[in-house]
Tab-separated table of C-alpha atoms in Angstrom:
chain	number	residue	atom	x	y	z
A	304	MET	CA	-15.868	-11.188	-17.053
A	305	THR	CA	-17.705	-12.122	-19.792
A	306	GLY	CA	-20.840	-12.870	-19.027
A	307	ALA	CA	-20.583	-11.996	-15.112
A	308	ASP	CA	-24.725	-9.644	-14.625
A	309	GLY	CA	-24.886	-6.593	-13.563
A	310	PHE	CA	-24.617	-7.442	-9.467
A	311	THR	CA	-21.280	-9.129	-9.931
A	312	LEU	CA	-19.923	-5.849	-11.901
A	313	LEU	CA	-21.467	-3.329	-9.126
A	314	LEU	CA	-20.084	-5.488	-6.942
A	315	LEU	CA	-16.690	-5.201	-8.501
A	316	LEU	CA	-17.535	-1.643	-8.749
A	317	LEU	CA	-17.984	-1.322	-4.978
A	318	TRP	CA	-14.815	-3.743	-4.237
A	319	GLY	CA	-12.703	-1.908	-6.739
A	320	ALA	CA	-13.690	1.273	-4.942
A	321	LEU	CA	-13.082	-0.049	-1.608
A	322	ALA	CA	-9.480	-1.435	-2.501
A	323	GLY	CA	-8.996	2.616	-3.932
A	324	ILE	CA	-9.448	4.000	-0.689
A	325	ASP	CA	-7.620	2.040	1.365
A	326	LEU	CA	-4.510	2.653	-0.505
A	327	VAL	CA	-4.148	6.045	1.251
A	328	SER	CA	-7.301	6.961	3.110
A	329	VAL	CA	-9.001	4.408	5.249
A	330	PRO	CA	-8.547	2.268	6.617
A	331	GLN	CA	-5.612	0.964	5.244
A	332	ALA	CA	-6.014	-2.391	5.404
A	333	MET	CA	-4.086	-3.998	2.982
A	334	PHE	CA	-7.466	-4.489	0.784
A	335	SER	CA	-5.690	-2.139	-1.631
A	336	ARG	CA	-2.551	-5.163	-1.727
A	337	PRO	CA	-2.849	-6.569	-5.214
A	338	LEU	CA	-2.848	-10.063	-4.084
A	339	VAL	CA	-5.974	-9.339	-1.678
A	340	ALA	CA	-7.764	-7.206	-4.677
A	341	GLY	CA	-7.282	-9.778	-7.477
A	342	THR	CA	-8.390	-12.996	-5.288
A	343	VAL	CA	-11.182	-10.986	-3.804
A	344	ALA	CA	-12.391	-9.775	-7.581
A	345	GLY	CA	-11.756	-13.681	-8.248
A	346	ALA	CA	-14.074	-15.042	-5.836
A	347	LEU	CA	-16.755	-12.688	-7.084
A	348	LEU	CA	-16.147	-13.406	-10.570
A	349	GLY	CA	-16.259	-17.212	-9.886
A	350	ASP	CA	-12.826	-17.819	-10.332
A	351	VAL	CA	-10.247	-17.811	-6.960
A	352	GLY	CA	-7.806	-19.450	-8.943
A	353	ALA	CA	-7.541	-16.345	-11.787
A	354	GLY	CA	-7.814	-13.367	-9.220
A	355	LEU	CA	-4.818	-15.576	-6.528
A	356	ARG	CA	-2.534	-15.480	-9.755
A	357	VAL	CA	-3.390	-12.470	-11.305
A	358	GLY	CA	-2.756	-10.527	-7.751
A	359	ALA	CA	0.539	-12.741	-6.981
A	360	VAL	CA	2.055	-11.560	-10.004
A	361	LEU	CA	0.514	-8.034	-9.063
A	362	GLU	CA	1.900	-8.502	-5.886
A	363	LEU	CA	5.447	-9.063	-7.359
A	364	PHE	CA	5.567	-5.778	-8.920
A	365	ALA	CA	3.895	-3.761	-5.789
A	366	LEU	CA	7.144	-5.449	-3.527
A	367	ASP	CA	9.215	-2.915	-5.695
A	368	VAL	CA	8.035	-0.071	-3.260
A	369	LEU	CA	7.629	1.095	-0.442
A	370	PRO	CA	3.793	2.492	-0.273
A	371	VAL	CA	5.415	5.460	1.929
A	372	GLY	CA	3.866	8.764	2.933
A	373	ALA	CA	5.024	11.343	0.598
A	374	VAL	CA	6.401	8.701	-2.712
A	375	ARG	CA	4.822	8.462	-6.014
A	376	TYR	CA	3.222	4.759	-5.917
A	377	PRO	CA	0.888	3.160	-8.190
A	378	ASP	CA	-2.195	2.417	-7.217
A	379	TYR	CA	-2.747	-1.557	-7.622
A	380	GLY	CA	-5.908	-1.984	-6.343
A	381	ALA	CA	-8.858	-1.527	-8.912
A	382	ALA	CA	-5.751	-2.672	-11.521
A	383	ALA	CA	-5.407	-5.599	-9.929
A	384	VAL	CA	-9.607	-5.838	-10.118
A	385	GLY	CA	-9.178	-5.173	-13.685
A	386	ALA	CA	-7.099	-7.594	-14.156
A	387	ALA	CA	-8.810	-10.630	-12.568
A	388	ALA	CA	-11.450	-9.635	-14.732
A	389	ILE	CA	-9.696	-10.216	-17.691
A	390	ALA	CA	-7.990	-13.704	-16.676
A	391	ALA	CA	-11.036	-14.764	-14.990
A	392	GLY	CA	-12.784	-18.027	-17.284
A	393	SER	CA	-10.333	-18.488	-19.367
A	394	PRO	CA	-6.889	-20.597	-19.029
A	395	TRP	CA	-4.743	-18.982	-16.488
A	396	GLU	CA	-1.431	-20.027	-18.526
A	397	LEU	CA	-3.165	-18.071	-21.350
A	398	GLY	CA	-4.677	-14.998	-19.723
A	399	LEU	CA	-2.197	-14.135	-17.223
A	400	GLY	CA	0.012	-11.761	-19.284
A	401	VAL	CA	-2.931	-9.932	-21.150
A	402	ALA	CA	-4.261	-9.574	-17.288
A	403	VAL	CA	-0.704	-8.240	-15.859
A	404	GLY	CA	-0.101	-5.884	-18.942
A	405	ILE	CA	-3.059	-4.340	-18.637
A	406	GLY	CA	-3.220	-4.400	-14.507
A	407	LEU	CA	0.160	-2.105	-15.011
A	408	LEU	CA	-1.403	0.329	-17.045
A	409	LEU	CA	-4.336	0.869	-14.407
A	410	SER	CA	-1.474	1.084	-11.825
A	411	ALA	CA	0.208	3.710	-13.529
A	412	VAL	CA	-3.386	5.617	-14.013
A	413	GLY	CA	-4.025	5.024	-10.536
A	414	GLY	CA	-0.531	6.389	-9.313
A	415	TRP	CA	-1.126	9.499	-10.948
A	416	SER	CA	-5.187	10.201	-10.102
A	417	LEU	CA	-2.543	9.857	-6.336
A	418	LEU	CA	-1.324	13.113	-6.981
A	419	ALA	CA	-4.331	14.747	-8.383
A	420	LEU	CA	-6.148	14.270	-5.664
A	421	ARG	CA	-3.263	15.231	-3.138
A	422	ARG	CA	-2.840	18.495	-5.114
A	423	LEU	CA	-6.733	18.822	-4.302
A	424	ASN	CA	-6.610	18.292	-1.135
A	425	ALA	CA	-4.088	20.348	-1.157
A	426	ASP	CA	-5.517	23.502	-2.943
A	427	ALA	CA	-8.402	22.861	-0.086
A	428	VAL	CA	-6.213	24.009	2.610
A	429	GLY	CA	-4.895	26.661	0.931
A	430	ARG	CA	-8.656	28.011	0.184
A	431	HIS	CA	-9.461	27.581	3.909
A	432	ALA	CA	-6.143	28.710	5.313
A	433	ALA	CA	-7.826	31.840	7.513
A	434	ALA	CA	-10.966	29.317	8.699
A	435	LEU	CA	-7.916	26.982	10.341
A	436	ARG	CA	-6.304	29.883	12.434
A	437	SER	CA	-9.875	30.191	13.858
A	438	GLY	CA	-9.164	27.205	16.041
A	439	GLU	CA	-12.579	25.798	15.004
A	440	PRO	CA	-12.684	22.287	14.548
A	441	SER	CA	-15.653	22.067	12.279
A	442	VAL	CA	-13.561	22.549	9.969
A	443	ILE	CA	-11.208	20.850	10.003
A	444	ARG	CA	-13.338	17.899	10.215
A	445	ARG	CA	-15.696	19.343	6.752
A	446	LEU	CA	-11.920	19.522	5.144
A	447	HIS	CA	-10.844	16.432	6.339
A	448	LEU	CA	-13.759	14.271	4.921
A	449	ALA	CA	-14.468	16.263	1.855
A	450	SER	CA	-10.680	14.893	1.155
A	451	ILE	CA	-11.843	11.745	1.857
A	452	ALA	CA	-15.354	12.091	-0.257
A	453	ARG	CA	-12.735	13.123	-3.309
A	454	ASP	CA	-11.453	9.659	-2.828
A	455	VAL	CA	-13.994	7.695	-2.777
A	456	VAL	CA	-14.605	9.171	-6.156
A	457	ARG	CA	-11.651	8.772	-7.372
A	458	SER	CA	-11.425	5.118	-6.306
A	459	LEU	CA	-15.167	4.539	-8.028
A	460	LEU	CA	-13.928	6.308	-11.322
A	461	LEU	CA	-11.043	3.811	-11.354
A	462	ALA	CA	-12.618	0.599	-10.284
A	463	GLY	CA	-14.930	1.927	-13.196
A	464	LEU	CA	-12.098	2.675	-15.587
A	465	ALA	CA	-10.549	-0.628	-14.756
A	466	LEU	CA	-13.876	-2.648	-15.501
A	467	GLY	CA	-14.745	-0.959	-18.765
A	468	VAL	CA	-10.445	-1.829	-19.740
A	469	ALA	CA	-11.026	-4.858	-18.839
A	470	GLY	CA	-14.640	-5.474	-20.539
A	471	VAL	CA	-12.799	-4.366	-23.617
A	472	THR	CA	-10.059	-6.477	-23.708
A	473	LEU	CA	-11.803	-9.234	-23.660
A	474	ARG	CA	-13.974	-8.206	-26.707
A	475	TRP	CA	-10.783	-6.924	-28.495
A	476	VAL	CA	-8.114	-8.661	-27.777
A	477	ARG	CA	-7.110	-11.518	-29.717
A	478	LEU	CA	-3.568	-13.462	-29.334
A	479	ASP	CA	-2.754	-16.911	-30.574
A	480	ARG	CA	-1.657	-19.015	-27.730
A	481	GLY	CA	2.139	-19.050	-28.147
A	482	THR	CA	1.722	-15.182	-27.777
A	483	ALA	CA	-0.313	-15.437	-24.842
A	484	ALA	CA	1.965	-18.114	-23.134
A	485	ALA	CA	5.043	-15.935	-24.092
A	486	LEU	CA	3.498	-12.783	-22.355
A	487	THR	CA	2.547	-14.808	-19.099
A	488	ILE	CA	6.733	-15.818	-19.749
A	489	ALA	CA	7.515	-12.482	-19.725
A	490	ALA	CA	5.474	-11.088	-17.076
A	491	VAL	CA	6.510	-13.550	-14.428
A	492	GLY	CA	9.934	-12.925	-15.298
A	493	ALA	CA	9.448	-8.886	-14.919
A	494	ALA	CA	8.064	-9.038	-11.657
A	495	ALA	CA	10.255	-11.591	-10.406
A	496	ALA	CA	13.126	-9.327	-11.323
A	497	SER	CA	10.734	-6.015	-9.825
A	498	ALA	CA	10.313	-7.746	-6.391
A	499	LEU	CA	14.103	-8.729	-6.093
A	500	GLY	CA	15.179	-5.950	-7.208
A	501	GLY	CA	13.491	-3.984	-4.720
A	502	ALA	CA	14.310	-6.167	-2.266
A	503	ALA	CA	17.468	-5.969	-2.956
A	504	ARG	CA	17.783	-2.113	-2.881
A	505	GLY	CA	16.044	-2.018	0.789
A	506	ALA	CA	18.048	-4.744	1.940
A	507	GLY	CA	21.539	-2.522	1.098
A	508	THR	CA	24.825	-4.419	1.717
A	509	GLY	CA	24.228	-5.193	5.324
A	510	SER	CA	22.972	-8.625	6.955
A	511	ARG	CA	19.812	-8.389	4.925
A	512	ARG	CA	21.553	-8.540	1.489
A	513	ARG	CA	22.677	-12.224	3.267
A	514	TRP	CA	19.308	-12.843	4.478
A	515	LEU	CA	17.782	-12.214	0.819
A	516	ALA	CA	20.381	-14.079	-0.659
A	517	ALA	CA	19.420	-17.205	2.142
A	518	GLY	CA	15.873	-16.863	1.031
A	519	GLY	CA	16.310	-16.768	-2.619
A	520	ALA	CA	18.507	-19.950	-2.676
A	521	VAL	CA	15.901	-21.951	-0.277
A	522	GLY	CA	12.795	-20.634	-2.757
A	523	THR	CA	14.985	-21.367	-5.832
A	524	VAL	CA	16.176	-25.196	-3.969
A	525	LEU	CA	11.846	-25.468	-3.014
A	526	GLY	CA	10.370	-24.235	-6.307
A	527	VAL	CA	12.464	-26.532	-8.171
A	528	LEU	CA	11.645	-29.261	-5.913
A	529	VAL	CA	7.964	-29.042	-5.509
A	530	TRP	CA	7.394	-27.904	-9.072
A	531	GLY	CA	9.536	-30.295	-10.731
A	532	LEU	CA	11.183	-27.564	-13.160
A	533	LEU	CA	14.087	-29.512	-14.068
Y	321	MET	CA	-9.621	13.511	28.708
Y	322	ASN	CA	-11.869	11.811	27.050
Y	323	GLY	CA	-12.528	10.592	24.006
Y	324	ALA	CA	-9.278	7.874	23.581
Y	325	GLY	CA	-11.605	5.653	21.833
Y	326	ARG	CA	-12.648	7.711	19.048
Y	327	ALA	CA	-9.235	9.402	18.590
Y	328	PHE	CA	-7.807	6.217	18.071
Y	329	LEU	CA	-11.406	5.306	15.303
Y	330	ARG	CA	-10.615	8.258	13.709
Y	331	LEU	CA	-6.433	7.835	13.344
Y	332	LEU	CA	-7.812	5.062	10.775
Y	333	SER	CA	-7.965	7.933	8.175
Y	334	VAL	CA	-5.353	9.699	9.759
Y	335	GLN	CA	-4.003	10.258	5.730
Y	336	GLY	CA	-7.546	10.640	4.390
Y	337	SER	CA	-6.906	14.088	3.399
Y	338	TRP	CA	-3.177	14.140	2.428
Y	339	ASN	CA	-1.962	16.613	0.609
Y	340	TYR	CA	1.376	18.707	-0.439
Y	341	GLU	CA	0.650	21.693	2.174
Y	342	ARG	CA	-0.068	19.811	5.511
Y	343	MET	CA	1.170	15.938	4.521
Y	344	GLN	CA	-0.871	14.466	7.261
Y	345	GLY	CA	-1.814	17.560	9.506
Y	346	ILE	CA	-5.739	17.939	8.911
Y	347	GLY	CA	-5.977	14.024	9.768
Y	348	MET	CA	-4.440	14.634	12.996
Y	349	GLY	CA	-6.964	17.762	13.521
Y	350	PHE	CA	-9.569	15.966	13.047
Y	351	ALA	CA	-8.625	12.698	15.331
Y	352	ALA	CA	-7.328	15.277	18.266
Y	353	GLU	CA	-10.997	16.597	17.875
Y	354	PRO	CA	-12.142	13.964	20.787
Y	355	LEU	CA	-9.178	14.028	22.738
Y	356	LEU	CA	-9.358	18.048	22.994
Y	357	ASP	CA	-12.932	18.607	23.387
Y	358	ASP	CA	-12.230	18.181	27.362
Y	359	LEU	CA	-10.027	21.301	27.022
Y	360	ARG	CA	-13.487	23.403	26.003
Y	361	THR	CA	-14.591	23.628	29.108
Y	362	THR	CA	-11.743	23.577	31.079
Y	363	GLU	CA	-9.523	26.065	29.724
Y	364	PRO	CA	-11.759	27.869	26.767
Y	365	GLY	CA	-9.535	30.325	26.335
Y	366	ARG	CA	-6.523	27.663	25.129
Y	367	TYR	CA	-9.007	25.447	23.158
Y	368	PRO	CA	-8.976	27.407	20.224
Y	369	GLU	CA	-4.956	27.391	20.012
Y	370	ALA	CA	-4.627	24.248	20.947
Y	371	VAL	CA	-7.244	23.031	17.420
Y	372	VAL	CA	-4.911	25.303	15.005
Y	373	ARG	CA	-1.930	23.354	16.657
Y	374	SER	CA	-3.219	19.666	16.321
Y	375	ALA	CA	-3.761	20.558	12.284
Y	376	GLU	CA	-0.434	21.731	11.478
Y	377	PHE	CA	2.218	20.162	9.295
Y	378	PHE	CA	3.037	16.773	10.537
Y	379	ASN	CA	4.095	13.705	8.351
Y	380	ALA	CA	5.058	10.374	10.371
Y	381	ASN	CA	4.118	6.491	9.760
Y	382	PRO	CA	0.182	6.443	10.052
Y	383	TYR	CA	0.495	3.433	12.587
Y	384	LEU	CA	2.509	5.495	14.875
Y	385	ALA	CA	1.327	8.668	14.399
Y	386	GLY	CA	-0.936	8.217	17.440
Y	387	LEU	CA	2.283	8.554	19.601
Y	388	ALA	CA	2.907	12.281	18.629
Y	389	LEU	CA	-1.218	12.187	18.765
Y	390	GLY	CA	-1.310	11.858	22.325
Y	391	ALA	CA	1.305	13.001	23.594
Y	392	SER	CA	0.569	16.509	21.681
Y	393	ALA	CA	-2.793	16.007	23.595
Y	394	ARG	CA	-1.845	15.201	26.879
Y	395	ALA	CA	1.074	18.316	26.756
Y	396	GLU	CA	-2.264	20.822	26.212
Y	397	TYR	CA	-3.736	19.559	28.965
Y	398	ASP	CA	-0.709	20.092	31.034
Y	399	ALA	CA	-0.701	23.989	30.022
Y	400	VAL	CA	2.813	23.335	28.562
Y	401	PRO	CA	3.752	25.889	26.046
Y	402	GLY	CA	2.202	25.796	22.943
Y	403	GLU	CA	5.858	25.751	21.123
Y	404	GLN	CA	7.689	23.311	22.631
Y	405	ILE	CA	4.221	21.101	21.916
Y	406	VAL	CA	5.046	22.748	18.075
Y	407	ARG	CA	8.831	21.590	18.478
Y	408	LEU	CA	7.765	17.917	20.358
Y	409	ARG	CA	5.859	17.745	16.899
Y	410	ALA	CA	8.341	18.176	15.000
Y	411	ALA	CA	10.581	16.365	16.657
Y	412	LEU	CA	8.548	13.583	16.552
Y	413	ALA	CA	7.434	13.067	12.467
Y	414	GLY	CA	11.191	11.978	11.532
Y	415	PRO	CA	11.952	9.412	14.037
Y	416	LEU	CA	8.397	7.589	13.792
Y	417	GLY	CA	8.405	8.319	10.213
Y	418	ALA	CA	11.698	6.696	9.882
Y	419	LEU	CA	10.501	3.612	12.876
Y	420	GLY	CA	7.324	3.113	11.027
Y	421	ASP	CA	8.209	2.592	7.477
Y	422	SER	CA	11.135	0.240	8.527
Y	423	LEU	CA	8.742	-1.352	11.147
Y	424	PHE	CA	5.875	-1.898	8.964
Y	425	TRP	CA	6.292	-0.913	4.874
Y	426	ALA	CA	9.794	-2.104	4.526
Y	427	GLY	CA	9.519	-5.469	7.481
Y	428	ILE	CA	6.241	-6.866	8.455
Y	429	LEU	CA	4.486	-6.194	5.492
Y	430	PRO	CA	7.113	-7.423	2.807
Y	431	ALA	CA	7.680	-10.309	5.357
Y	432	LEU	CA	3.651	-11.593	4.990
Y	433	SER	CA	3.673	-10.676	1.317
Y	434	GLY	CA	6.779	-12.921	0.884
Y	435	LEU	CA	5.577	-15.947	3.162
Y	436	ALA	CA	1.591	-15.935	1.615
Y	437	LEU	CA	3.265	-15.546	-2.021
Y	438	ALA	CA	5.485	-19.199	-0.674
Y	439	ALA	CA	2.183	-20.150	0.627
Y	440	LEU	CA	0.330	-20.187	-2.606
Y	441	ALA	CA	3.192	-21.980	-4.598
Y	442	LEU	CA	3.154	-24.682	-1.655
Y	443	GLY	CA	-0.433	-25.243	-3.261
Y	444	ALA	CA	-2.384	-23.322	-0.020
Y	445	GLY	CA	-5.553	-21.349	-1.259
Y	446	TRP	CA	-7.733	-18.196	-0.973
Y	447	TRP	CA	-7.235	-18.819	3.225
Y	448	VAL	CA	-3.393	-17.759	3.075
Y	449	VAL	CA	-4.765	-14.174	1.947
Y	450	ALA	CA	-7.421	-13.816	4.139
Y	451	LEU	CA	-4.233	-15.006	7.065
Y	452	PHE	CA	-2.154	-11.947	5.392
Y	453	VAL	CA	-5.072	-9.502	6.547
Y	454	LEU	CA	-5.861	-10.990	9.584
Y	455	ALA	CA	-2.280	-10.533	10.762
Y	456	PHE	CA	-0.698	-7.483	9.363
Y	457	ASN	CA	-4.285	-5.902	10.577
Y	458	ALA	CA	-3.206	-7.583	14.052
Y	459	VAL	CA	0.348	-6.478	14.250
Y	460	ARG	CA	-1.106	-3.152	12.708
Y	461	LEU	CA	-3.940	-2.025	14.887
Y	462	ALA	CA	-1.893	-3.441	18.246
Y	463	THR	CA	0.704	-1.345	17.636
Y	464	ALA	CA	-1.715	1.686	16.503
Y	465	SER	CA	-3.555	1.490	20.050
Y	466	TRP	CA	-0.294	0.748	22.011
Y	467	ALA	CA	1.147	4.515	20.404
Y	468	LEU	CA	-1.879	5.932	21.199
Y	469	SER	CA	-2.219	5.328	24.754
Y	470	THR	CA	1.812	5.714	24.996
Y	471	GLY	CA	1.400	9.243	23.868
Y	472	LEU	CA	-1.180	9.901	26.518
Y	473	ALA	CA	0.452	8.628	29.028
Y	474	SER	CA	3.540	10.610	28.359
Y	475	GLY	CA	2.937	13.431	26.987
Y	476	MET	CA	6.400	15.653	27.019
Y	477	ARG	CA	8.815	12.410	27.829
Y	478	VAL	CA	7.113	10.357	25.049
Y	479	GLY	CA	10.402	10.485	23.050
Y	480	GLY	CA	12.173	8.161	26.253
Y	481	ALA	CA	9.062	6.038	26.323
Y	482	LEU	CA	9.824	5.400	22.360
Y	483	GLY	CA	13.412	4.868	22.668
Y	484	ALA	CA	12.641	1.965	25.719
Y	485	SER	CA	9.854	0.209	23.902
Y	486	LYS	CA	10.520	-2.800	21.539
Y	487	LEU	CA	10.059	-1.319	18.240
Y	488	PRO	CA	13.396	-0.097	17.146
Y	489	ARG	CA	14.660	-3.733	17.617
Y	490	ALA	CA	11.496	-4.853	16.100
Y	491	ALA	CA	12.242	-2.985	12.991
Y	492	THR	CA	15.510	-4.331	12.697
Y	493	ARG	CA	14.404	-7.848	13.235
Y	494	SER	CA	11.294	-7.694	10.998
Y	495	GLY	CA	13.532	-5.861	7.894
Y	496	ALA	CA	15.914	-9.130	7.690
Y	497	ALA	CA	12.691	-10.860	8.239
Y	498	ALA	CA	11.139	-9.283	5.135
Y	499	ALA	CA	14.393	-9.974	3.113
Y	500	PHE	CA	14.725	-13.751	3.931
Y	501	ALA	CA	10.491	-14.032	3.038
Y	502	VAL	CA	10.571	-12.030	0.164
Y	503	GLY	CA	14.192	-13.813	-0.896
Y	504	VAL	CA	12.134	-17.410	-0.669
Y	505	GLY	CA	8.424	-16.301	-1.981
Y	506	THR	CA	9.682	-14.839	-5.132
Y	507	PRO	CA	11.535	-17.546	-6.622
Y	508	MET	CA	8.803	-19.877	-5.308
Y	509	ALA	CA	5.935	-18.266	-6.935
Y	510	ALA	CA	7.975	-17.789	-9.946
Y	511	ALA	CA	7.926	-21.725	-10.263
Y	512	TRP	CA	4.171	-21.903	-9.743
Y	513	LEU	CA	3.193	-19.786	-11.765
Y	514	LEU	CA	6.191	-20.999	-14.347
Y	515	HIS	CA	5.531	-25.029	-14.255
Y	516	PRO	CA	3.155	-25.384	-17.070
Y	517	PHE	CA	5.580	-23.307	-19.783
Y	518	GLY	CA	8.663	-26.243	-18.886
Y	519	ALA	CA	12.847	-25.464	-19.392
Y	520	ARG	CA	12.421	-23.329	-22.357
Y	521	GLY	CA	9.703	-20.651	-20.401
Y	522	VAL	CA	11.454	-21.554	-17.077
Y	523	ALA	CA	15.006	-20.143	-19.113
Y	524	SER	CA	13.232	-17.077	-21.010
Y	525	ALA	CA	11.549	-15.943	-17.242
Y	526	VAL	CA	14.859	-16.499	-15.628
Y	527	LEU	CA	16.610	-13.954	-19.109
Y	528	ILE	CA	14.252	-11.419	-18.702
Y	529	ALA	CA	14.819	-11.207	-14.772
Y	530	GLY	CA	18.257	-11.300	-14.956
Y	531	ALA	CA	17.334	-8.078	-17.324
Y	532	GLY	CA	15.575	-6.417	-15.230
Y	533	LEU	CA	17.846	-7.566	-12.476
Y	534	GLY	CA	21.158	-5.523	-14.620
Y	535	LEU	CA	18.143	-2.960	-15.403
Y	536	ALA	CA	17.688	-2.142	-12.476
Y	537	ARG	CA	20.899	-1.857	-11.084
Y	538	TRP	CA	22.265	0.142	-13.989
Y	539	SER	CA	19.469	3.316	-13.596
Y	540	GLY	CA	18.999	3.024	-9.481
Y	541	ALA	CA	14.562	4.163	-9.277
Y	542	ARG	CA	14.599	5.518	-11.735
Y	543	PHE	CA	13.619	2.645	-13.412
Y	544	THR	CA	10.394	1.509	-11.456
Y	545	ALA	CA	8.426	-1.931	-11.678
Y	546	THR	CA	5.721	-0.813	-13.709
Y	547	ARG	CA	7.659	0.857	-16.787
Y	548	PHE	CA	10.384	-2.636	-16.632
Y	549	GLY	CA	7.002	-5.032	-16.616
Y	550	LEU	CA	5.466	-3.130	-19.655
Y	551	LEU	CA	8.823	-3.020	-21.369
Y	552	ALA	CA	9.120	-6.632	-21.173
Y	553	LEU	CA	5.572	-7.201	-21.914
Y	554	GLY	CA	5.643	-4.689	-24.882
Y	555	ILE	CA	9.551	-6.365	-25.943
Y	556	THR	CA	7.590	-9.977	-25.994
Y	557	LEU	CA	4.316	-8.647	-27.689
Y	558	LEU	CA	6.608	-6.822	-30.395
Y	559	LEU	CA	8.919	-10.253	-31.179
Y	560	ARG	CA	6.457	-12.804	-31.659
Y	561	LEU	CA	4.592	-10.137	-33.875
Y	562	VAL	CA	7.599	-9.714	-36.013
Y	563	THR	CA	8.338	-13.800	-35.575
Y	564	ALA	CA	4.726	-15.248	-36.599
C-alpha cells in the first residue's frame, strides 16, 4: 500500500465496504470470501500475487467455520483487504505472516461488529413492534432498508479501520528477515490446521471422513510433486 | 399473482435486517411485499394480516428461503387460514435451514474453495477466483429461482415438492465433494506457499498444523481458527524475540 494514491485508497475502501455488506446483508455473492476480497484488493494495488496469497491463507482459516445464520463468525472481507494492503509491494515470503496476523485480528473485530449490528437491528424491531402489527408494508420496508444502511456504515468503518491499521503496520512494524519468514511459516501451518480441522469436524465419522482422508493423500502427493518439497 | 421478479431481487437481501428478535423475518416481509400487492385489491380485508404474517419470525438458509416465501404467498391467495400459514412457515424453517446449509455452506462453498486453492497451487492465476465467484453464483441463483417458483406453484403442498426435488441428494453428494476438495486443496496450497522455505520450513509448518489439529480435537469448537492462528503467530514471534 506504500505509495498508493488517494483514488486507489478510495477504491480499496469501497471494495472493503462491499465485501463487508456482502457477508450477510446483500448480495451474499461471496465477495466477502477472503480469497476474493484479498485478490481484488491485490489487483487494485497492482500486486495480484500478494492478494492471491493473502487471500488463500485467510481462506484456509475461513474454511474452519460455516457462515450459518445465527452463528458468530469472523468477518474476513475488510480484513483481507487490509491484509493484502500490508503484503502488496513487498516479497511475499516476508510479508505474508504479518499480513495474515493483522488480518486475523481485523476479522475478529469484524465479527464483533456484526454482533453489535444484530443487536441494533433487534432494538429497531422492538421499537417498531406496534407499527409492525399494523400490517403496513412501508414499516417493514423502512426497517429493512435502515438495517442495510447500518451494515453499510459498519462495513465502511471496518474497511477504514483495516486500511488504517495496514498503514500503521507498514509505517511502524519492522522485522528482521528470519522473524518475518518464521511468521509466514507459522501462518501457513495454522491455516492448514484450521481448514483440515473444520473439514474433519464437518465430515463427522462416516464416509465423508474417508473422502477427506483420500483428498488429503492426493493433495499431499500432488503438492510434494509439483513444488518439489522433498 | 405478480411481482415474482421483484420478490426474487429482494430475496438477495433477505438477511439484510437479520436480528435476534425475528432473525430473517423482516427480510422475508420485505421480499413478500411485491407478491402480496395484488391481494391489496383482490382481498383488502386479508391484506394487512398477510403483511403482518410475512414479517414474523423466520430463519432458514437464505438461498432456499424463497420456497417458504413463495408457498406462504400462494397460500394467502388460496385463502388458507392464517394459523395454517404460520405453521407452514414454522415447519419449513428447520428443513430449509438444514438442507440449504448442508448444500451450500458445508457442500458447494468449501468444494469450490478447495478446488480454487488446488488450482492456484498448480499455477493458475486470478481467473480461478473469478471462476469461483461465477460458479457459486450460478448454482446459488438457479437454486434460489427454483425455490421461489416452486414455492409459488406449490403453496401448502411445498413439503412434497421439496422432498421430491434433487436437493437432498445434492446436499449429500456436495458434502462428500467438499471433504475431498478441502482435503486436496489444503496441502497443495500449503506446499505452494511453503516451497521457498525448504524442508525445515515445511517441517515447522507441519508441526504447527499438527499442534493445531490436536488442540482442535482436544478443545472442540471452543478453540477457533482465529484464536489458534493468533496464538501460533504470537508464540512464533515470542520465540524469535527470545532466541534473537
